[in-house]
Amino acid sequence: MKVSVFERMSLAAAKHGAVNLGQGFPDFGWPDEILDEAARALKETSNQYAPSSGLPQLRQAIADHYGRHFAQQLDPDHVCVTSGATEALGAMILSTVEPGDEVIIFTPAYDSYAPMIRRAGGKPREVALQPPGWKIDRGALRAAVTSKTRAIIFNNPQNPTGRLFGPDELQIVADIAIEHDLMVISDEVWEHVLLHDERFTPLATLSGMAERTLKAGSAGKIFSLTGWKVGWIIASPENAAVAARAHQFLTFSTAPNLQSAVVFGLQGGDAWIEPMRQRFARALARMRTGLINEGYAVLEPASTYFLCVDLKASGLNADDETFATAAVEQARVATIPVSAFAEDNPSRHLVRLCFAKRDETIDAGVEAMARARELFK
Ligand code: PMP
Ligand code: GLN
């Protein structure tokens, strides 16, 4: 297996003293009260193994959260707490995919899907979305289904494109899953990071999908605390129980003090969601304006804290890997080459930048991007 593109670019950023706009993590914006609660729980409550499926109060708080936001009727049996969404994805893939199964992924796809499908003995089958629209096409999805297809991994909103798929596209995924009796592993970690006035719909709320959807969620994304690695699986009680058995032998359980602090955060009336969106939207506007002023063409995201720069439309004659390598080594800014998110003939003219940064980080990043542009003009 290769080194993940995020690790590769973060190590390069550290080595070259570069502004790190590669790996996605905010450098502002976490709620301090949640950190205080984690510290309190560490000192005052148990530091021994939590129940494998998560603290009962966290499973309840997650179920309630989805009731409030999306009118889903969930109870703790629908929830299994994991060590980040990455582990949730691993457990869901291992519990769904048997050797010889094919799994459809939409590319550009988050980097853990294909390796984990292979670890389960399955075969990833890519359906390439095309920039700049990145639309899901019914014919292309249907054409990827074979007699061996077991599941679709769907990521909405999608990293790295920033797309929030529309109701018509969700329906295509649901129709095809139902028509061919497929499971859908729905990676919804970006569900609350919406940059414009749009609404997110969980795939499981579409008719006929609750029984065939396994969802991944992440407190790391909701609270801008990516290092905590508290995530979860949401599924029907039967499917959640099967995924929970895979989770037992991956990490077994997750740090109890962090789970308690996430309970505290989720019960806080969701007051942090709207300010977080507004901060990220302002950060996007600042980075977008800065990059456009330096002559870059930018694709507009609806969600996530990533934007993609179109090198070709920016008049640069370099592929994404060449650009990203020179940018981090010579101009001192780390970006993510989008071709890392696909294996079959990927687009090679886009790089992804993380804008969840303080103004001064964004400004330093834009200055470095201006230097990078000079290298290829
Ligand atoms: N899925 C997607 C689409 C992501 O963007 C990320 C993190 N950026 C993850 C999963 C992993 O989430 P976690 O950090 O909770 O493991
Ligand atoms: N999900 C983060 C991103 O897209 C990175 C997570 C990781 O480094 N594994 O940048």
mmCIF file of C-alpha atoms and ligand atoms in Angstrom:
data_model
loop_
_atom_site.group_PDB
_atom_site.id
_atom_site.type_symbol
_atom_site.label_atom_id
_atom_site.label_comp_id
_atom_site.label_asym_id
_atom_site.label_seq_id
_atom_site.Cartn_x
_atom_site.Cartn_y
_atom_site.Cartn_z
ATOM 1 C CA MET A 1 0.000 0.000 0.000
ATOM 2 C CA LYS A 2 1.237 3.500 -0.751
ATOM 3 C CA VAL A 3 1.673 6.338 1.769
ATOM 4 C CA SER A 4 -1.548 8.372 1.961
ATOM 5 C CA VAL A 5 -1.415 11.605 -0.006
ATOM 6 C CA PHE A 6 -2.338 13.521 3.170
ATOM 7 C CA GLU A 7 0.602 12.131 5.141
ATOM 8 C CA ARG A 8 2.917 12.623 2.168
ATOM 9 C CA MET A 9 1.989 16.292 1.759
ATOM 10 C CA SER A 10 1.956 17.071 5.501
ATOM 11 C CA LEU A 11 5.446 15.571 5.875
ATOM 12 C CA ALA A 12 6.633 17.588 2.870
ATOM 13 C CA ALA A 13 5.073 20.753 4.335
ATOM 14 C CA ALA A 14 6.945 20.206 7.612
ATOM 15 C CA LYS A 15 10.202 19.433 5.821
ATOM 16 C CA HIS A 16 10.078 22.552 3.629
ATOM 17 C CA GLY A 17 8.500 24.926 6.165
ATOM 18 C CA ALA A 18 5.472 25.298 3.876
ATOM 19 C CA VAL A 19 1.998 26.633 4.648
ATOM 20 C CA ASN A 20 -0.040 23.438 4.914
ATOM 21 C CA LEU A 21 -3.188 23.779 2.801
ATOM 22 C CA GLY A 22 -3.006 20.076 1.926
ATOM 23 C CA GLN A 23 -4.341 17.740 4.607
ATOM 24 C CA GLY A 24 -7.745 18.968 5.763
ATOM 25 C CA PHE A 25 -7.802 20.330 9.296
ATOM 26 C CA PRO A 26 -8.947 23.690 10.634
ATOM 27 C CA ASP A 27 -6.533 25.960 12.476
ATOM 28 C CA PHE A 28 -9.368 27.756 14.290
ATOM 29 C CA GLY A 29 -12.900 27.316 15.435
ATOM 30 C CA TRP A 30 -13.250 24.485 17.933
ATOM 31 C CA PRO A 31 -15.583 25.144 20.877
ATOM 32 C CA ASP A 32 -13.463 25.658 24.024
ATOM 33 C CA GLU A 33 -16.196 24.356 26.338
ATOM 34 C CA ILE A 34 -15.906 20.960 24.664
ATOM 35 C CA LEU A 35 -12.173 20.863 25.355
ATOM 36 C CA ASP A 36 -12.879 21.741 29.009
ATOM 37 C CA GLU A 37 -15.388 18.912 29.201
ATOM 38 C CA ALA A 38 -12.868 16.453 27.726
ATOM 39 C CA ALA A 39 -10.298 17.546 30.319
ATOM 40 C CA ARG A 40 -12.814 17.218 33.138
ATOM 41 C CA ALA A 41 -13.942 13.778 31.968
ATOM 42 C CA LEU A 42 -10.316 12.640 31.711
ATOM 43 C CA LYS A 43 -9.677 13.513 35.364
ATOM 44 C CA GLU A 44 -13.034 12.622 36.885
ATOM 45 C CA THR A 45 -14.474 9.683 34.967
ATOM 46 C CA SER A 46 -13.319 6.281 33.797
ATOM 47 C CA ASN A 47 -10.152 5.896 31.796
ATOM 48 C CA GLN A 48 -10.748 2.198 31.149
ATOM 49 C CA TYR A 49 -12.258 0.560 28.065
ATOM 50 C CA ALA A 50 -15.586 2.015 27.041
ATOM 51 C CA PRO A 51 -18.293 -0.414 25.844
ATOM 52 C CA SER A 52 -17.297 -1.490 22.348
ATOM 53 C CA SER A 53 -20.278 0.132 20.603
ATOM 54 C CA GLY A 54 -19.797 3.382 22.494
ATOM 55 C CA LEU A 55 -20.948 5.033 25.715
ATOM 56 C CA PRO A 56 -24.745 4.586 25.943
ATOM 57 C CA GLN A 57 -25.172 8.331 26.480
ATOM 58 C CA LEU A 58 -23.205 9.086 23.293
ATOM 59 C CA ARG A 59 -25.214 6.604 21.226
ATOM 60 C CA GLN A 60 -28.357 8.300 22.535
ATOM 61 C CA ALA A 61 -26.994 11.816 21.874
ATOM 62 C CA ILE A 62 -26.125 10.872 18.274
ATOM 63 C CA ALA A 63 -29.578 9.363 17.712
ATOM 64 C CA ASP A 64 -31.184 12.533 19.118
ATOM 65 C CA HIS A 65 -28.945 14.735 16.970
ATOM 66 C CA TYR A 66 -30.198 13.103 13.773
ATOM 67 C CA GLY A 67 -33.775 13.308 15.058
ATOM 68 C CA ARG A 68 -33.407 17.074 15.520
ATOM 69 C CA HIS A 69 -31.642 17.737 12.245
ATOM 70 C CA PHE A 70 -33.185 15.343 9.779
ATOM 71 C CA ALA A 71 -36.303 14.029 11.566
ATOM 72 C CA GLN A 72 -34.785 10.539 11.627
ATOM 73 C CA GLN A 73 -36.217 8.176 14.194
ATOM 74 C CA LEU A 74 -33.158 6.467 15.566
ATOM 75 C CA ASP A 75 -32.358 4.864 18.867
ATOM 76 C CA PRO A 76 -29.019 3.797 20.346
ATOM 77 C CA ASP A 77 -29.227 0.412 18.584
ATOM 78 C CA HIS A 78 -28.780 2.220 15.268
ATOM 79 C CA VAL A 79 -25.433 3.660 16.408
ATOM 80 C CA CYS A 80 -21.934 2.232 16.838
ATOM 81 C CA VAL A 81 -19.232 4.666 17.967
ATOM 82 C CA THR A 82 -15.881 4.244 16.203
ATOM 83 C CA SER A 83 -12.422 5.792 16.258
ATOM 84 C CA GLY A 84 -13.166 8.327 13.555
ATOM 85 C CA ALA A 85 -15.083 7.898 10.327
ATOM 86 C CA THR A 86 -12.012 6.209 8.868
ATOM 87 C CA GLU A 87 -12.510 3.305 11.234
ATOM 88 C CA ALA A 88 -16.275 3.383 10.648
ATOM 89 C CA LEU A 89 -15.580 3.003 6.928
ATOM 90 C CA GLY A 90 -13.168 0.147 7.587
ATOM 91 C CA ALA A 91 -15.685 -1.692 9.767
ATOM 92 C CA MET A 92 -18.548 -1.115 7.305
ATOM 93 C CA ILE A 93 -16.473 -2.316 4.369
ATOM 94 C CA LEU A 94 -15.174 -5.378 6.235
ATOM 95 C CA SER A 95 -18.678 -6.296 7.352
ATOM 96 C CA THR A 96 -20.234 -5.862 3.898
ATOM 97 C CA VAL A 97 -17.680 -6.984 1.339
ATOM 98 C CA GLU A 98 -16.785 -10.650 0.756
ATOM 99 C CA PRO A 99 -13.864 -11.874 -1.367
ATOM 100 C CA GLY A 100 -14.719 -11.474 -5.051
ATOM 101 C CA ASP A 101 -17.327 -8.742 -4.520
ATOM 102 C CA GLU A 102 -17.195 -5.548 -6.542
ATOM 103 C CA VAL A 103 -17.799 -2.186 -4.898
ATOM 104 C CA ILE A 104 -18.620 0.940 -6.889
ATOM 105 C CA ILE A 105 -16.919 4.184 -5.898
ATOM 106 C CA PHE A 106 -17.414 7.615 -7.438
ATOM 107 C CA THR A 107 -14.104 9.234 -8.286
ATOM 108 C CA PRO A 108 -12.406 11.405 -7.269
ATOM 109 C CA ALA A 109 -12.946 9.308 -4.118
ATOM 110 C CA TYR A 110 -11.685 9.651 -0.568
ATOM 111 C CA ASP A 111 -8.398 7.804 -0.361
ATOM 112 C CA SER A 112 -9.270 5.071 2.147
ATOM 113 C CA TYR A 113 -12.052 3.418 0.110
ATOM 114 C CA ALA A 114 -10.116 1.482 -2.517
ATOM 115 C CA PRO A 115 -7.418 0.079 -0.186
ATOM 116 C CA MET A 116 -10.021 -1.048 2.355
ATOM 117 C CA ILE A 117 -12.182 -2.689 -0.323
ATOM 118 C CA ARG A 118 -9.090 -4.626 -1.415
ATOM 119 C CA ARG A 119 -8.258 -5.583 2.182
ATOM 120 C CA ALA A 120 -11.736 -7.111 2.391
ATOM 121 C CA GLY A 121 -10.966 -9.146 -0.738
ATOM 122 C CA GLY A 122 -13.157 -7.008 -2.973
ATOM 123 C CA LYS A 123 -12.547 -5.035 -6.114
ATOM 124 C CA PRO A 124 -13.165 -1.276 -6.410
ATOM 125 C CA ARG A 125 -14.969 -0.258 -9.569
ATOM 126 C CA GLU A 126 -14.633 3.427 -10.367
ATOM 127 C CA VAL A 127 -17.376 5.604 -11.798
ATOM 128 C CA ALA A 128 -15.644 8.838 -12.779
ATOM 129 C CA LEU A 129 -17.469 12.114 -12.179
ATOM 130 C CA GLN A 130 -16.419 14.812 -14.610
ATOM 131 C CA PRO A 131 -15.333 18.338 -13.657
ATOM 132 C CA PRO A 132 -16.450 21.018 -13.332
ATOM 133 C CA GLY A 133 -20.020 19.792 -12.640
ATOM 134 C CA TRP A 134 -19.132 16.408 -11.062
ATOM 135 C CA LYS A 135 -22.693 15.158 -11.748
ATOM 136 C CA ILE A 136 -23.828 11.581 -11.147
ATOM 137 C CA ASP A 137 -25.135 10.049 -14.362
ATOM 138 C CA ARG A 138 -27.703 7.261 -14.155
ATOM 139 C CA GLY A 139 -26.424 5.468 -17.255
ATOM 140 C CA ALA A 140 -22.799 5.524 -16.086
ATOM 141 C CA LEU A 141 -23.716 4.178 -12.660
ATOM 142 C CA ARG A 142 -25.952 1.474 -14.064
ATOM 143 C CA ALA A 143 -23.236 0.422 -16.524
ATOM 144 C CA ALA A 144 -20.827 -0.166 -13.627
ATOM 145 C CA VAL A 145 -23.109 -2.714 -11.940
ATOM 146 C CA THR A 146 -22.290 -6.374 -12.619
ATOM 147 C CA SER A 147 -23.500 -9.646 -11.142
ATOM 148 C CA LYS A 148 -20.648 -9.345 -8.622
ATOM 149 C CA THR A 149 -21.508 -5.868 -7.363
ATOM 150 C CA ARG A 150 -22.217 -5.904 -3.649
ATOM 151 C CA ALA A 151 -22.191 -2.246 -2.649
ATOM 152 C CA ILE A 152 -21.816 1.391 -3.633
ATOM 153 C CA ILE A 153 -19.711 3.759 -1.553
ATOM 154 C CA PHE A 154 -21.354 7.148 -1.790
ATOM 155 C CA ASN A 155 -19.769 10.268 -0.309
ATOM 156 C CA ASN A 156 -22.109 13.187 0.124
ATOM 157 C CA PRO A 157 -21.083 15.976 0.433
ATOM 158 C CA GLN A 158 -18.049 14.831 -1.471
ATOM 159 C CA ASN A 159 -14.377 15.269 -0.663
ATOM 160 C CA PRO A 160 -12.404 16.488 -2.657
ATOM 161 C CA THR A 161 -14.915 18.067 -5.081
ATOM 162 C CA GLY A 162 -16.998 19.891 -2.468
ATOM 163 C CA ARG A 163 -20.185 18.742 -4.174
ATOM 164 C CA LEU A 164 -23.484 18.466 -2.356
ATOM 165 C CA PHE A 165 -25.372 16.066 -4.615
ATOM 166 C CA GLY A 166 -28.895 17.073 -5.586
ATOM 167 C CA PRO A 167 -32.141 15.195 -4.885
ATOM 168 C CA ASP A 168 -32.129 13.765 -8.425
ATOM 169 C CA GLU A 169 -28.648 12.321 -7.907
ATOM 170 C CA LEU A 170 -29.526 10.822 -4.510
ATOM 171 C CA GLN A 171 -32.518 9.198 -6.166
ATOM 172 C CA ILE A 172 -30.299 7.679 -8.870
ATOM 173 C CA VAL A 173 -28.098 6.062 -6.207
ATOM 174 C CA ALA A 174 -31.175 4.810 -4.317
ATOM 175 C CA ASP A 175 -32.914 3.490 -7.446
ATOM 176 C CA ILE A 176 -29.879 1.550 -8.584
ATOM 177 C CA ALA A 177 -29.178 0.171 -5.116
ATOM 178 C CA ILE A 178 -32.768 -1.049 -4.815
ATOM 179 C CA GLU A 179 -32.954 -2.357 -8.400
ATOM 180 C CA HIS A 180 -29.795 -4.457 -7.934
ATOM 181 C CA ASP A 181 -30.143 -5.214 -4.229
ATOM 182 C CA LEU A 182 -26.950 -3.396 -3.239
ATOM 183 C CA MET A 183 -25.837 -1.996 0.103
ATOM 184 C CA VAL A 184 -24.786 1.641 0.193
ATOM 185 C CA ILE A 185 -21.972 2.770 2.437
ATOM 186 C CA SER A 186 -22.781 6.461 2.737
ATOM 187 C CA ASP A 187 -19.923 8.626 3.939
ATOM 188 C CA GLU A 188 -21.714 11.715 5.253
ATOM 189 C CA VAL A 189 -18.980 13.226 7.431
ATOM 190 C CA TRP A 190 -19.401 16.646 5.789
ATOM 191 C CA GLU A 191 -23.166 16.784 6.441
ATOM 192 C CA HIS A 192 -22.976 19.977 8.529
ATOM 193 C CA VAL A 193 -20.210 21.802 6.690
ATOM 194 C CA LEU A 194 -22.426 23.599 4.175
ATOM 195 C CA LEU A 195 -21.148 26.849 2.711
ATOM 196 C CA HIS A 196 -24.267 28.253 1.096
ATOM 197 C CA ASP A 197 -27.892 28.191 2.046
ATOM 198 C CA GLU A 198 -28.496 24.557 1.114
ATOM 199 C CA ARG A 199 -29.875 21.542 2.902
ATOM 200 C CA PHE A 200 -28.337 18.131 3.311
ATOM 201 C CA THR A 201 -30.432 14.971 3.065
ATOM 202 C CA PRO A 202 -29.199 11.692 4.604
ATOM 203 C CA LEU A 203 -29.410 8.907 2.029
ATOM 204 C CA ALA A 204 -31.127 6.612 4.542
ATOM 205 C CA THR A 205 -34.169 8.915 4.581
ATOM 206 C CA LEU A 206 -35.019 8.087 0.953
ATOM 207 C CA SER A 207 -37.775 5.533 0.524
ATOM 208 C CA GLY A 208 -36.450 1.978 0.787
ATOM 209 C CA MET A 209 -32.939 3.027 1.831
ATOM 210 C CA ALA A 210 -32.928 2.771 5.648
ATOM 211 C CA GLU A 211 -32.376 -0.995 5.513
ATOM 212 C CA ARG A 212 -29.592 -0.882 2.944
ATOM 213 C CA THR A 213 -27.614 2.176 4.055
ATOM 214 C CA LEU A 214 -24.650 2.179 6.406
ATOM 215 C CA LYS A 215 -23.638 5.742 7.203
ATOM 216 C CA ALA A 216 -20.364 7.164 8.537
ATOM 217 C CA GLY A 217 -20.393 10.348 10.627
ATOM 218 C CA SER A 218 -17.588 12.209 12.413
ATOM 219 C CA ALA A 219 -17.381 14.471 15.456
ATOM 220 C CA GLY A 220 -13.984 15.536 14.128
ATOM 221 C CA LYS A 221 -15.759 17.371 11.329
ATOM 222 C CA ILE A 222 -18.697 18.661 13.375
ATOM 223 C CA PHE A 223 -16.515 20.237 16.079
ATOM 224 C CA SER A 224 -13.379 21.007 14.045
ATOM 225 C CA LEU A 225 -11.469 18.522 16.218
ATOM 226 C CA THR A 226 -10.011 16.202 13.612
ATOM 227 C CA GLY A 227 -7.392 14.775 15.979
ATOM 228 C CA TRP A 228 -10.000 13.326 18.308
ATOM 229 C CA LYS A 229 -11.029 10.579 15.923
ATOM 230 C CA VAL A 230 -14.510 10.080 17.313
ATOM 231 C CA GLY A 231 -16.833 8.849 14.588
ATOM 232 C CA TRP A 232 -19.809 6.574 14.197
ATOM 233 C CA ILE A 233 -21.771 4.140 12.101
ATOM 234 C CA ILE A 234 -25.520 4.623 11.661
ATOM 235 C CA ALA A 235 -27.509 1.721 10.250
ATOM 236 C CA SER A 236 -30.524 -0.474 10.930
ATOM 237 C CA PRO A 237 -30.034 -2.287 14.265
ATOM 238 C CA GLU A 238 -29.286 -5.551 12.376
ATOM 239 C CA ASN A 239 -26.699 -3.984 10.068
ATOM 240 C CA ALA A 240 -25.211 -1.882 12.880
ATOM 241 C CA ALA A 241 -24.737 -5.047 14.978
ATOM 242 C CA VAL A 242 -22.841 -6.761 12.151
ATOM 243 C CA ALA A 243 -20.607 -3.710 11.572
ATOM 244 C CA ALA A 244 -20.050 -3.489 15.344
ATOM 245 C CA ARG A 245 -18.552 -6.976 15.248
ATOM 246 C CA ALA A 246 -15.971 -5.844 12.686
ATOM 247 C CA HIS A 247 -15.284 -2.742 14.817
ATOM 248 C CA GLN A 248 -14.565 -4.979 17.867
ATOM 249 C CA PHE A 249 -11.441 -6.296 16.198
ATOM 250 C CA LEU A 250 -10.251 -3.034 14.698
ATOM 251 C CA THR A 251 -10.093 -0.747 17.735
ATOM 252 C CA PHE A 252 -12.683 -2.318 20.083
ATOM 253 C CA SER A 253 -13.541 1.065 21.607
ATOM 254 C CA THR A 254 -12.773 4.782 21.624
ATOM 255 C CA ALA A 255 -11.333 7.051 24.372
ATOM 256 C CA PRO A 256 -14.127 7.514 26.952
ATOM 257 C CA ASN A 257 -13.311 11.117 27.875
ATOM 258 C CA LEU A 258 -13.538 12.192 24.237
ATOM 259 C CA GLN A 259 -16.837 10.355 23.896
ATOM 260 C CA SER A 260 -18.167 12.218 26.982
ATOM 261 C CA ALA A 261 -17.062 15.549 25.541
ATOM 262 C CA VAL A 262 -18.834 14.759 22.250
ATOM 263 C CA VAL A 263 -22.022 14.009 24.241
ATOM 264 C CA PHE A 264 -21.649 17.439 25.833
ATOM 265 C CA GLY A 265 -21.113 19.045 22.423
ATOM 266 C CA LEU A 266 -24.040 17.299 20.756
ATOM 267 C CA GLN A 267 -26.358 18.196 23.626
ATOM 268 C CA GLY A 268 -25.332 21.848 23.420
ATOM 269 C CA GLY A 269 -28.317 22.728 21.268
ATOM 270 C CA ASP A 270 -26.254 22.726 18.076
ATOM 271 C CA ALA A 271 -25.371 26.364 18.683
ATOM 272 C CA TRP A 272 -21.966 25.842 17.081
ATOM 273 C CA ILE A 273 -23.179 24.691 13.659
ATOM 274 C CA GLU A 274 -24.289 28.024 12.214
ATOM 275 C CA PRO A 275 -21.248 30.055 13.393
ATOM 276 C CA MET A 276 -18.979 27.292 12.053
ATOM 277 C CA ARG A 277 -20.634 27.506 8.643
ATOM 278 C CA GLN A 278 -20.329 31.255 8.566
ATOM 279 C CA ARG A 279 -16.654 31.171 9.541
ATOM 280 C CA PHE A 280 -15.894 28.599 6.864
ATOM 281 C CA ALA A 281 -17.894 30.549 4.262
ATOM 282 C CA ARG A 282 -15.890 33.696 5.101
ATOM 283 C CA ALA A 283 -12.627 31.752 4.888
ATOM 284 C CA LEU A 284 -13.667 30.371 1.495
ATOM 285 C CA ALA A 285 -14.458 33.884 0.240
ATOM 286 C CA ARG A 286 -11.060 35.162 1.382
ATOM 287 C CA MET A 287 -9.120 32.347 -0.228
ATOM 288 C CA ARG A 288 -11.190 32.409 -3.414
ATOM 289 C CA THR A 289 -10.695 36.172 -3.859
ATOM 290 C CA GLY A 290 -6.981 35.909 -3.114
ATOM 291 C CA LEU A 291 -6.457 33.113 -5.616
ATOM 292 C CA ILE A 292 -8.522 34.785 -8.337
ATOM 293 C CA ASN A 293 -6.527 37.996 -7.851
ATOM 294 C CA GLU A 294 -3.380 35.967 -8.452
ATOM 295 C CA GLY A 295 -4.796 34.644 -11.732
ATOM 296 C CA TYR A 296 -6.097 31.251 -10.588
ATOM 297 C CA ALA A 297 -9.324 29.635 -11.796
ATOM 298 C CA VAL A 298 -11.218 28.155 -8.852
ATOM 299 C CA LEU A 299 -14.064 25.612 -8.705
ATOM 300 C CA GLU A 300 -16.754 26.674 -6.231
ATOM 301 C CA PRO A 301 -17.513 24.120 -3.472
ATOM 302 C CA ALA A 302 -20.958 23.771 -1.838
ATOM 303 C CA SER A 303 -19.577 21.891 1.146
ATOM 304 C CA THR A 304 -16.375 20.649 2.858
ATOM 305 C CA TYR A 305 -13.527 23.050 3.595
ATOM 306 C CA PHE A 306 -11.793 22.401 0.317
ATOM 307 C CA LEU A 307 -11.680 24.208 -2.979
ATOM 308 C CA CYS A 308 -10.100 22.961 -6.184
ATOM 309 C CA VAL A 309 -7.872 25.093 -8.377
ATOM 310 C CA ASP A 310 -8.030 24.317 -12.092
ATOM 311 C CA LEU A 311 -4.427 24.526 -13.277
ATOM 312 C CA LYS A 312 -5.300 24.270 -16.965
ATOM 313 C CA ALA A 313 -7.954 27.005 -16.783
ATOM 314 C CA SER A 314 -5.415 29.068 -14.822
ATOM 315 C CA GLY A 315 -3.115 28.962 -17.839
ATOM 316 C CA LEU A 316 -0.546 26.680 -16.203
ATOM 317 C CA ASN A 317 1.098 23.965 -18.168
ATOM 318 C CA ALA A 318 1.748 21.435 -15.385
ATOM 319 C CA ASP A 319 0.037 18.310 -14.157
ATOM 320 C CA ASP A 320 -1.219 18.283 -10.565
ATOM 321 C CA GLU A 321 1.624 16.143 -9.131
ATOM 322 C CA THR A 322 4.318 18.270 -10.759
ATOM 323 C CA PHE A 323 2.635 21.440 -9.564
ATOM 324 C CA ALA A 324 2.052 20.145 -6.006
ATOM 325 C CA THR A 325 5.650 18.949 -5.681
ATOM 326 C CA ALA A 326 7.136 22.226 -6.908
ATOM 327 C CA ALA A 327 4.643 24.249 -4.849
ATOM 328 C CA VAL A 328 5.584 22.578 -1.580
ATOM 329 C CA GLU A 329 9.326 22.365 -2.229
ATOM 330 C CA GLN A 330 9.966 25.706 -3.924
ATOM 331 C CA ALA A 331 7.002 28.012 -3.233
ATOM 332 C CA ARG A 332 6.364 26.553 0.228
ATOM 333 C CA VAL A 333 2.667 25.759 0.078
ATOM 334 C CA ALA A 334 1.250 22.239 0.414
ATOM 335 C CA THR A 335 -1.751 21.287 -1.753
ATOM 336 C CA ILE A 336 -3.307 17.939 -2.645
ATOM 337 C CA PRO A 337 -3.112 16.677 -6.253
ATOM 338 C CA VAL A 338 -6.638 15.498 -7.090
ATOM 339 C CA SER A 339 -5.359 12.632 -9.259
ATOM 340 C CA ALA A 340 -4.489 10.878 -5.965
ATOM 341 C CA PHE A 341 -8.218 10.202 -5.551
ATOM 342 C CA ALA A 342 -8.607 7.858 -8.542
ATOM 343 C CA GLU A 343 -6.690 5.083 -10.250
ATOM 344 C CA ASP A 344 -8.311 4.797 -13.705
ATOM 345 C CA ASN A 345 -7.224 7.674 -15.861
ATOM 346 C CA PRO A 346 -7.855 10.521 -13.381
ATOM 347 C CA SER A 347 -8.084 14.246 -14.163
ATOM 348 C CA ARG A 348 -4.594 15.680 -13.731
ATOM 349 C CA HIS A 349 -5.278 19.401 -13.817
ATOM 350 C CA LEU A 350 -6.711 20.034 -10.346
ATOM 351 C CA VAL A 351 -5.214 20.615 -6.922
ATOM 352 C CA ARG A 352 -7.219 20.771 -3.683
ATOM 353 C CA LEU A 353 -6.618 23.473 -1.060
ATOM 354 C CA CYS A 354 -7.962 23.559 2.501
ATOM 355 C CA PHE A 355 -9.417 26.966 3.391
ATOM 356 C CA ALA A 356 -10.401 26.229 7.031
ATOM 357 C CA LYS A 357 -7.635 28.541 8.169
ATOM 358 C CA ARG A 358 -7.153 31.840 9.959
ATOM 359 C CA ASP A 359 -6.862 34.932 7.771
ATOM 360 C CA GLU A 360 -3.091 35.097 8.180
ATOM 361 C CA THR A 361 -2.681 31.441 7.144
ATOM 362 C CA ILE A 362 -4.873 32.015 4.094
ATOM 363 C CA ASP A 363 -2.952 35.135 3.112
ATOM 364 C CA ALA A 364 0.403 33.365 3.492
ATOM 365 C CA GLY A 365 -0.962 30.453 1.441
ATOM 366 C CA VAL A 366 -2.194 32.723 -1.331
ATOM 367 C CA GLU A 367 1.183 34.506 -1.459
ATOM 368 C CA ALA A 368 2.904 31.145 -1.782
ATOM 369 C CA MET A 369 0.440 30.112 -4.505
ATOM 370 C CA ALA A 370 1.421 33.306 -6.356
ATOM 371 C CA ARG A 371 5.074 32.192 -6.140
ATOM 372 C CA ALA A 372 4.084 28.713 -7.368
ATOM 373 C CA ARG A 373 2.362 30.259 -10.380
ATOM 374 C CA GLU A 374 5.562 32.005 -11.368
ATOM 375 C CA LEU A 375 7.332 28.633 -11.534
ATOM 376 C CA PHE A 376 5.099 27.460 -14.397
ATOM 377 C CA LYS A 377 4.443 30.601 -16.435
HETATM 378 N N1 PMP B 1 -14.431 10.465 4.831
HETATM 379 C C1 PMP B 1 -14.232 11.639 4.227
HETATM 380 C C2 PMP B 1 -14.936 11.940 2.957
HETATM 381 C C3 PMP B 1 -13.372 12.575 4.801
HETATM 382 O O1 PMP B 1 -13.168 13.732 4.200
HETATM 383 C C4 PMP B 1 -12.723 12.261 6.009
HETATM 384 C C5 PMP B 1 -11.759 13.211 6.676
HETATM 385 N N2 PMP B 1 -11.370 14.265 5.924
HETATM 386 C C6 PMP B 1 -12.969 11.021 6.598
HETATM 387 C C7 PMP B 1 -13.819 10.152 5.978
HETATM 388 C C8 PMP B 1 -12.272 10.604 7.856
HETATM 389 O O2 PMP B 1 -12.862 11.107 8.987
HETATM 390 P P1 PMP B 1 -12.191 10.912 10.430
HETATM 391 O O3 PMP B 1 -11.145 11.951 10.553
HETATM 392 O O4 PMP B 1 -13.322 11.072 11.387
HETATM 393 O O5 PMP B 1 -11.612 9.534 10.461
HETATM 394 N N1 GLN B 2 -9.801 13.734 5.542
HETATM 395 C C1 GLN B 2 -8.711 14.631 5.559
HETATM 396 C C2 GLN B 2 -8.578 15.311 4.190
HETATM 397 O O1 GLN B 2 -9.335 15.043 3.292
HETATM 398 C C3 GLN B 2 -7.440 13.906 5.851
HETATM 399 C C4 GLN B 2 -7.570 12.726 6.730
HETATM 400 C C5 GLN B 2 -6.270 11.984 6.833
HETATM 401 O O2 GLN B 2 -5.219 12.573 6.801
HETATM 402 N N2 GLN B 2 -6.356 10.723 6.889
HETATM 403 O O3 GLN B 2 -7.700 16.101 4.044
#
